[in-house]
Structures are given as structure tokens and as C-alpha cells.
PDB file of C-alpha atoms in Angstrom:
ATOM      1  CA  MET A  55      -0.072  -0.147  -0.022  1.00  0.00           C
ATOM      2  CA  LYS A  56       3.455   1.456   0.567  1.00  0.00           C
ATOM      3  CA  ASN A  57       4.266   1.408  -3.149  1.00  0.00           C
ATOM      4  CA  LEU A  58       0.605   2.431  -3.942  1.00  0.00           C
ATOM      5  CA  LEU A  59       0.628   5.152  -2.304  1.00  0.00           C
ATOM      6  CA  ILE A  60       4.154   6.413  -3.881  1.00  0.00           C
ATOM      7  CA  SER A  61       2.978   4.970  -6.578  1.00  0.00           C
ATOM      8  CA  VAL A  62      -0.150   7.263  -7.491  1.00  0.00           C
ATOM      9  CA  GLY A  63       1.816  10.944  -5.724  1.00  0.00           C
ATOM     10  CA  ILE A  64       4.691  10.279  -8.714  1.00  0.00           C
ATOM     11  CA  LEU A  65       1.547  10.041 -11.278  1.00  0.00           C
ATOM     12  CA  SER A  66      -0.834  13.064 -10.199  1.00  0.00           C
ATOM     13  CA  ILE A  67       3.140  15.022  -9.906  1.00  0.00           C
ATOM     14  CA  PHE A  68       4.044  14.104 -13.677  1.00  0.00           C
ATOM     15  CA  LEU A  69       0.016  15.254 -14.511  1.00  0.00           C
ATOM     16  CA  THR A  70       0.230  18.533 -12.611  1.00  0.00           C
ATOM     17  CA  ALA A  71       3.301  19.086 -14.519  1.00  0.00           C
ATOM     18  CA  GLY A  72       2.291  18.403 -17.490  1.00  0.00           C
ATOM     19  CA  GLY A  73      -0.756  20.529 -17.545  1.00  0.00           C
ATOM     20  CA  CYS A  74       1.815  23.277 -16.761  1.00  0.00           C
ATOM     21  CA  LYS A  75       3.538  23.031 -21.037  1.00  0.00           C
ATOM     22  CA  LYS A  76       3.170  26.015 -22.551  1.00  0.00           C
ATOM     23  CA  THR A  77       1.354  24.862 -25.905  1.00  0.00           C
ATOM     24  CA  ALA A  78       1.661  26.610 -28.628  1.00  0.00           C
ATOM     25  CA  ALA A  79      -1.622  29.097 -30.154  1.00  0.00           C
ATOM     26  CA  PRO A  80      -3.205  27.808 -32.156  1.00  0.00           C
ATOM     27  CA  GLN A  81      -2.839  29.701 -35.874  1.00  0.00           C
ATOM     28  CA  GLN A  82      -5.014  32.491 -37.415  1.00  0.00           C
ATOM     29  CA  ALA A  83      -5.919  32.318 -40.296  1.00  0.00           C
ATOM     30  CA  ALA A  84      -4.542  36.247 -42.532  1.00  0.00           C
ATOM     31  CA  LEU A  85      -7.723  37.855 -43.081  1.00  0.00           C
ATOM     32  CA  PRO A  86      -8.174  39.056 -46.525  1.00  0.00           C
ATOM     33  CA  VAL A  87      -6.805  42.862 -47.514  1.00  0.00           C
ATOM     34  CA  ASN A  88      -7.517  44.034 -50.983  1.00  0.00           C
ATOM     35  CA  VAL A  89      -4.551  45.880 -53.278  1.00  0.00           C
ATOM     36  CA  VAL A  90      -5.630  48.431 -55.184  1.00  0.00           C
ATOM     37  CA  THR A  91      -4.054  51.792 -57.038  1.00  0.00           C
ATOM     38  CA  VAL A  92      -3.739  55.052 -56.457  1.00  0.00           C
ATOM     39  CA  ILE A  93      -4.709  57.420 -58.607  1.00  0.00           C
ATOM     40  CA  GLU A  94      -4.654  61.334 -58.603  1.00  0.00           C
ATOM     41  CA  LYS A  95      -8.123  63.732 -59.391  1.00  0.00           C
ATOM     42  CA  GLU A  96     -10.138  66.631 -58.407  1.00  0.00           C
ATOM     43  CA  VAL A  97     -12.510  66.158 -55.733  1.00  0.00           C
ATOM     44  CA  ASN A  98     -15.610  68.750 -55.083  1.00  0.00           C
ATOM     45  CA  GLU A  99     -17.257  68.780 -51.623  1.00  0.00           C
ATOM     46  CA  TRP A 100     -20.366  69.840 -51.525  1.00  0.00           C
ATOM     47  CA  ASP A 101     -22.839  69.954 -49.060  1.00  0.00           C
ATOM     48  CA  GLU A 102     -26.838  70.255 -48.791  1.00  0.00           C
ATOM     49  CA  PHE A 103     -28.414  73.640 -46.416  1.00  0.00           C
ATOM     50  CA  THR A 104     -31.819  74.465 -46.205  1.00  0.00           C
ATOM     51  CA  GLY A 105     -31.453  78.331 -45.545  1.00  0.00           C
ATOM     52  CA  ARG A 106     -33.126  82.194 -46.656  1.00  0.00           C
ATOM     53  CA  LEU A 107     -31.061  84.440 -48.443  1.00  0.00           C
ATOM     54  CA  ASP A 108     -31.718  88.148 -48.756  1.00  0.00           C
ATOM     55  CA  PRO A 109     -30.402  90.456 -51.027  1.00  0.00           C
ATOM     56  CA  VAL A 110     -28.334  93.736 -49.873  1.00  0.00           C
ATOM     57  CA  GLU A 111     -30.034  95.775 -51.744  1.00  0.00           C
ATOM     58  CA  SER A 112     -33.032  95.266 -53.507  1.00  0.00           C
ATOM     59  CA  VAL A 113     -34.927  97.373 -56.640  1.00  0.00           C
ATOM     60  CA  GLU A 114     -38.943  97.898 -57.312  1.00  0.00           C
ATOM     61  CA  ILE A 115     -39.056  98.874 -61.158  1.00  0.00           C
ATOM     62  CA  ARG A 116     -42.273 100.253 -62.417  1.00  0.00           C
ATOM     63  CA  PRO A 117     -42.615 101.772 -65.909  1.00  0.00           C
ATOM     64  CA  ARG A 118     -42.958 104.590 -66.352  1.00  0.00           C
ATOM     65  CA  VAL A 119     -45.374 104.442 -69.665  1.00  0.00           C
ATOM     66  CA  SER A 120     -47.090 101.427 -70.899  1.00  0.00           C
ATOM     67  CA  GLY A 121     -45.940  99.445 -73.606  1.00  0.00           C
ATOM     68  CA  TYR A 122     -44.572  95.619 -75.010  1.00  0.00           C
ATOM     69  CA  ILE A 123     -41.508  94.689 -74.150  1.00  0.00           C
ATOM     70  CA  THR A 124     -39.307  94.123 -76.840  1.00  0.00           C
ATOM     71  CA  GLU A 125     -35.900  94.005 -75.392  1.00  0.00           C
ATOM     72  CA  ILE A 126     -34.744  92.779 -72.086  1.00  0.00           C
ATOM     73  CA  HIS A 127     -30.772  93.936 -71.383  1.00  0.00           C
ATOM     74  CA  PHE A 128     -30.299  91.274 -68.329  1.00  0.00           C
ATOM     75  CA  GLU A 129     -30.254  88.349 -67.218  1.00  0.00           C
ATOM     76  CA  ALA A 130     -32.092  87.076 -64.423  1.00  0.00           C
ATOM     77  CA  GLY A 131     -30.158  87.547 -60.684  1.00  0.00           C
ATOM     78  CA  ALA A 132     -27.520  89.647 -63.163  1.00  0.00           C
ATOM     79  CA  ILE A 133     -25.780  93.395 -60.764  1.00  0.00           C
ATOM     80  CA  VAL A 134     -27.154  95.945 -63.001  1.00  0.00           C
ATOM     81  CA  LYS A 135     -26.221  99.481 -61.824  1.00  0.00           C
ATOM     82  CA  LYS A 136     -27.960 102.455 -61.964  1.00  0.00           C
ATOM     83  CA  GLY A 137     -29.143 104.123 -64.948  1.00  0.00           C
ATOM     84  CA  ASP A 138     -28.179 100.905 -66.802  1.00  0.00           C
ATOM     85  CA  LEU A 139     -31.031 100.100 -69.855  1.00  0.00           C
ATOM     86  CA  LEU A 140     -33.093  96.927 -68.165  1.00  0.00           C
ATOM     87  CA  TYR A 141     -35.442  97.199 -70.882  1.00  0.00           C
ATOM     88  CA  VAL A 142     -37.058  98.546 -74.078  1.00  0.00           C
ATOM     89  CA  ILE A 143     -40.537  99.627 -74.690  1.00  0.00           C
ATOM     90  CA  ASP A 144     -41.947  99.261 -78.738  1.00  0.00           C
ATOM     91  CA  PRO A 145     -42.020 103.138 -79.452  1.00  0.00           C
ATOM     92  CA  ARG A 146     -43.787 102.463 -82.900  1.00  0.00           C
ATOM     93  CA  PRO A 147     -47.333 103.867 -80.833  1.00  0.00           C
ATOM     94  CA  TYR A 148     -45.291 106.655 -79.055  1.00  0.00           C
ATOM     95  CA  GLN A 149     -43.466 107.411 -82.316  1.00  0.00           C
ATOM     96  CA  ALA A 150     -46.740 107.780 -83.961  1.00  0.00           C
ATOM     97  CA  ASP A 151     -48.502 110.148 -80.882  1.00  0.00           C
ATOM     98  CA  PHE A 152     -45.274 112.359 -81.555  1.00  0.00           C
ATOM     99  CA  ASP A 153     -45.560 112.407 -85.309  1.00  0.00           C
ATOM    100  CA  ARG A 154     -49.562 113.292 -84.482  1.00  0.00           C
ATOM    101  CA  ALA A 155     -48.704 115.868 -81.554  1.00  0.00           C
ATOM    102  CA  LYS A 156     -46.144 117.419 -85.015  1.00  0.00           C
ATOM    103  CA  ALA A 157     -48.808 117.550 -87.495  1.00  0.00           C
ATOM    104  CA  GLU A 158     -50.776 119.183 -85.480  1.00  0.00           C
ATOM    105  CA  VAL A 159     -49.043 122.304 -84.052  1.00  0.00           C
ATOM    106  CA  ASP A 160     -47.850 122.323 -88.359  1.00  0.00           C
ATOM    107  CA  ARG A 161     -52.367 122.532 -88.171  1.00  0.00           C
ATOM    108  CA  MET A 162     -52.396 125.119 -85.476  1.00  0.00           C
ATOM    109  CA  ASP A 163     -49.504 127.348 -86.648  1.00  0.00           C
ATOM    110  CA  ALA A 164     -51.151 127.476 -90.722  1.00  0.00           C
ATOM    111  CA  GLN A 165     -53.846 128.546 -88.349  1.00  0.00           C
ATOM    112  CA  LEU A 166     -52.489 131.080 -86.979  1.00  0.00           C
ATOM    113  CA  LYS A 167     -50.857 132.066 -89.853  1.00  0.00           C
ATOM    114  CA  LEU A 168     -54.144 132.164 -91.374  1.00  0.00           C
ATOM    115  CA  ALA A 169     -55.775 134.602 -89.170  1.00  0.00           C
ATOM    116  CA  GLN A 170     -52.535 136.792 -88.755  1.00  0.00           C
ATOM    117  CA  ILE A 171     -53.657 137.795 -92.124  1.00  0.00           C
ATOM    118  CA  GLU A 172     -57.150 138.730 -92.038  1.00  0.00           C
ATOM    119  CA  LEU A 173     -56.530 140.671 -88.532  1.00  0.00           C
ATOM    120  CA  ASN A 174     -53.860 142.446 -90.696  1.00  0.00           C
ATOM    121  CA  ARG A 175     -56.262 142.593 -93.928  1.00  0.00           C
ATOM    122  CA  ALA A 176     -59.526 143.787 -91.120  1.00  0.00           C
ATOM    123  CA  LYS A 177     -57.172 146.310 -89.761  1.00  0.00           C
ATOM    124  CA  GLU A 178     -56.974 147.630 -93.103  1.00  0.00           C
ATOM    125  CA  LEU A 179     -60.158 148.236 -93.481  1.00  0.00           C
ATOM    126  CA  ARG A 180     -60.556 149.117 -90.335  1.00  0.00           C
ATOM    127  CA  ASP A 181     -58.514 152.111 -91.115  1.00  0.00           C
ATOM    128  CA  LYS A 182     -60.979 152.547 -93.912  1.00  0.00           C
ATOM    129  CA  ASN A 183     -64.149 151.997 -92.600  1.00  0.00           C
ATOM    130  CA  THR A 184     -64.552 149.193 -95.164  1.00  0.00           C
ATOM    131  CA  ILE A 185     -65.477 146.793 -92.028  1.00  0.00           C
ATOM    132  CA  SER A 186     -67.364 146.821 -88.859  1.00  0.00           C
ATOM    133  CA  ALA A 187     -65.824 146.905 -85.310  1.00  0.00           C
ATOM    134  CA  SER A 188     -67.121 143.923 -84.841  1.00  0.00           C
ATOM    135  CA  GLU A 189     -65.855 141.796 -88.278  1.00  0.00           C
ATOM    136  CA  PHE A 190     -63.359 142.801 -86.843  1.00  0.00           C
ATOM    137  CA  ASP A 191     -62.863 142.367 -83.562  1.00  0.00           C
ATOM    138  CA  GLN A 192     -63.858 138.400 -84.379  1.00  0.00           C
ATOM    139  CA  LYS A 193     -61.313 138.946 -86.646  1.00  0.00           C
ATOM    140  CA  ALA A 194     -59.009 139.534 -83.974  1.00  0.00           C
ATOM    141  CA  ALA A 195     -60.965 136.792 -81.204  1.00  0.00           C
ATOM    142  CA  THR A 196     -59.774 134.626 -84.256  1.00  0.00           C
ATOM    143  CA  PHE A 197     -56.808 135.469 -83.928  1.00  0.00           C
ATOM    144  CA  GLN A 198     -55.772 134.316 -80.543  1.00  0.00           C
ATOM    145  CA  GLY A 199     -58.004 131.502 -80.285  1.00  0.00           C
ATOM    146  CA  ALA A 200     -55.117 130.438 -83.041  1.00  0.00           C
ATOM    147  CA  ALA A 201     -52.000 131.187 -80.877  1.00  0.00           C
ATOM    148  CA  ALA A 202     -53.860 129.665 -77.405  1.00  0.00           C
ATOM    149  CA  ALA A 203     -54.814 126.654 -80.138  1.00  0.00           C
ATOM    150  CA  LYS A 204     -50.893 126.343 -81.386  1.00  0.00           C
ATOM    151  CA  SER A 205     -49.978 126.630 -77.891  1.00  0.00           C
ATOM    152  CA  SER A 206     -52.074 123.547 -76.625  1.00  0.00           C
ATOM    153  CA  ALA A 207     -50.668 121.214 -79.448  1.00  0.00           C
ATOM    154  CA  GLU A 208     -46.560 122.326 -78.204  1.00  0.00           C
ATOM    155  CA  ALA A 209     -47.273 121.553 -74.452  1.00  0.00           C
ATOM    156  CA  ALA A 210     -48.975 118.391 -76.144  1.00  0.00           C
ATOM    157  CA  LYS A 211     -46.335 117.591 -78.163  1.00  0.00           C
ATOM    158  CA  ASN A 212     -43.724 117.769 -75.229  1.00  0.00           C
TER     159      ASN A 212
END
């Protein structure tokens, strides 16, 4: 029994000592790696935001006359300066009105000249007492009316 105990003791020492032996770690498999060739190119970085923009200065454009727009001399959103031509309005109706007013001035000028001639003739006849005062006054009033009509036509032309 003594031998048995010694045998069991020696066996337990070997078993214990055998458990202390360093074992090699299991080999891990290599991780796959992708290989890429480096290229140089321009990268545009951008971000998207929601917001509201207010201009530093703004202008309200109102026409002084009405008409059809025939030309636009600016791009939407472009910077314009004071005095820049923005629109061209069809000039034909305005040219026609101007020509009509000019013709009216010429007509009134002709009537004024005729009234002046008739007034001068009436003065000569009055000096000779061959026309009545009423007829002379009528010629003078016609001359004054023609002068006023010419002034009115010139004002309308301008």
C-alpha cells in the first residue's frame, strides 16, 4: 500500500507538471486585404443646406409708360448698376403719337398764320372804315384762339 501511495503521488506530480507545459497557440488564418492603385483626381466637396437668402440691396422697377417689351438687356439674377438700360418698350405707338402731335402743331401754325393775315387785312379795312367793328373783333378773336390752340398743341407734343 505504501508503494501504491508513492505511485499515485508520482503519477499526480507528472500529471500536474504535464498541465503546466506551454502549448502552442492555434494559428489564426490571415485576413484578406484588398490592394488598390492610387490615382490623383479632383474631388468636389459639397454640402446641402436649407436656408433663406436676403439681398443686401433690392430694387422695385416700375414703368413710367405702358407698352410691349421688345428687348431685355439683363440676365435674371445679374448685378445691374443705376442707369443701366434694362428693357426696351416698343416705340411705335409713342412715335405715332408724337408724329400726330407734331402734325397738329403744324396745322395750328398754319391756322395762326391765316388768322394773322386776316387780322392784318381787317386792320387795313377798319382804318378805311370799310368793315364793321364787330367783324374786326371777330378776326382778332380768331387770331387769339389760333395762338392759344398752337400753344396747346406744342404743349401736347412735348
